[in-house]
CSV table of C-alpha atoms in Angstrom, one decimal:
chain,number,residue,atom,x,y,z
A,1,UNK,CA,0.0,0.0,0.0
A,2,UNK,CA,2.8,2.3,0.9
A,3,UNK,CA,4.5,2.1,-2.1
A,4,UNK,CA,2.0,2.7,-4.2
A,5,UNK,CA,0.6,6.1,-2.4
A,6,UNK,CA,4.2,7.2,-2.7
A,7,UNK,CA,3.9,6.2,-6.8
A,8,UNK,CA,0.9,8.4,-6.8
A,9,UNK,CA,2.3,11.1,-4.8
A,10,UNK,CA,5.5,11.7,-7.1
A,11,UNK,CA,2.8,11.2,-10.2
A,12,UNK,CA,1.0,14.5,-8.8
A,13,UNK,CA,4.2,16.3,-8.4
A,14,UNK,CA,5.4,15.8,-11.8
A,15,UNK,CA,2.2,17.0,-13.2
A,16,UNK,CA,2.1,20.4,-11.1
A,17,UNK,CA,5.7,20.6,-12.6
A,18,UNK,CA,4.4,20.3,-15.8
A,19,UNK,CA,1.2,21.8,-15.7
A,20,UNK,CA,2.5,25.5,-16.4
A,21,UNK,CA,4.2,24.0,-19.9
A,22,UNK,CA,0.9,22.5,-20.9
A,23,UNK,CA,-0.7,25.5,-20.2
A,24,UNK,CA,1.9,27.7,-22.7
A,25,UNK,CA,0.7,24.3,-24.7
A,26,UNK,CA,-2.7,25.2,-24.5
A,27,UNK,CA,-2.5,29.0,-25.6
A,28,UNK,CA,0.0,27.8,-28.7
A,29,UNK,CA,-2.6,25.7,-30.1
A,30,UNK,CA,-5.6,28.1,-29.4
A,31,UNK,CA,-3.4,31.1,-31.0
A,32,UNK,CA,-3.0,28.5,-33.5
A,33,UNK,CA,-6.7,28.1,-34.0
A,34,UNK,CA,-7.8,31.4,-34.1
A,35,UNK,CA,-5.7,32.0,-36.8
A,36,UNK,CA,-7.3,29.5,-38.7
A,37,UNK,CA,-10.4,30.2,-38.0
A,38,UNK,CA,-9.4,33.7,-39.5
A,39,UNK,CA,-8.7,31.7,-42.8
A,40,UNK,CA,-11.6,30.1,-43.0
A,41,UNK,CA,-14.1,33.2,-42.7
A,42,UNK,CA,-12.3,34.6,-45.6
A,43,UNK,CA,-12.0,31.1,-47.8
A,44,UNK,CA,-15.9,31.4,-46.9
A,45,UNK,CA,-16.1,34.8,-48.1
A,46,UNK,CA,-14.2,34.7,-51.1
A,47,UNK,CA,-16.4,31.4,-51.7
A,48,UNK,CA,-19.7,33.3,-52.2
């Protein structure tokens, strides 16, 4: 039992270390998005 709390334990920790990369993740690929979203409005526009 002991070992595996301590497992879980050093699991959480690593994700609280990584959790403010995934968050620069994050706003990368909704940056990302947006942009193409952008391009498609005016693919759409050009369209009609």
């Amino acid at each position: 039992m002991r070992s595996i709390n301590l497992h879980r334990t050093g699991e959480a920790s690593k994700m609280k270390r990584s959790s403010r990369r995934w968050k620069k993740k994050g706003q990368m690929r909704w940056k990302w998005q947006r942009k193409r979203m952008k391009k498609e409005k005016r693919k759409r526009a050009k369209s009609r």
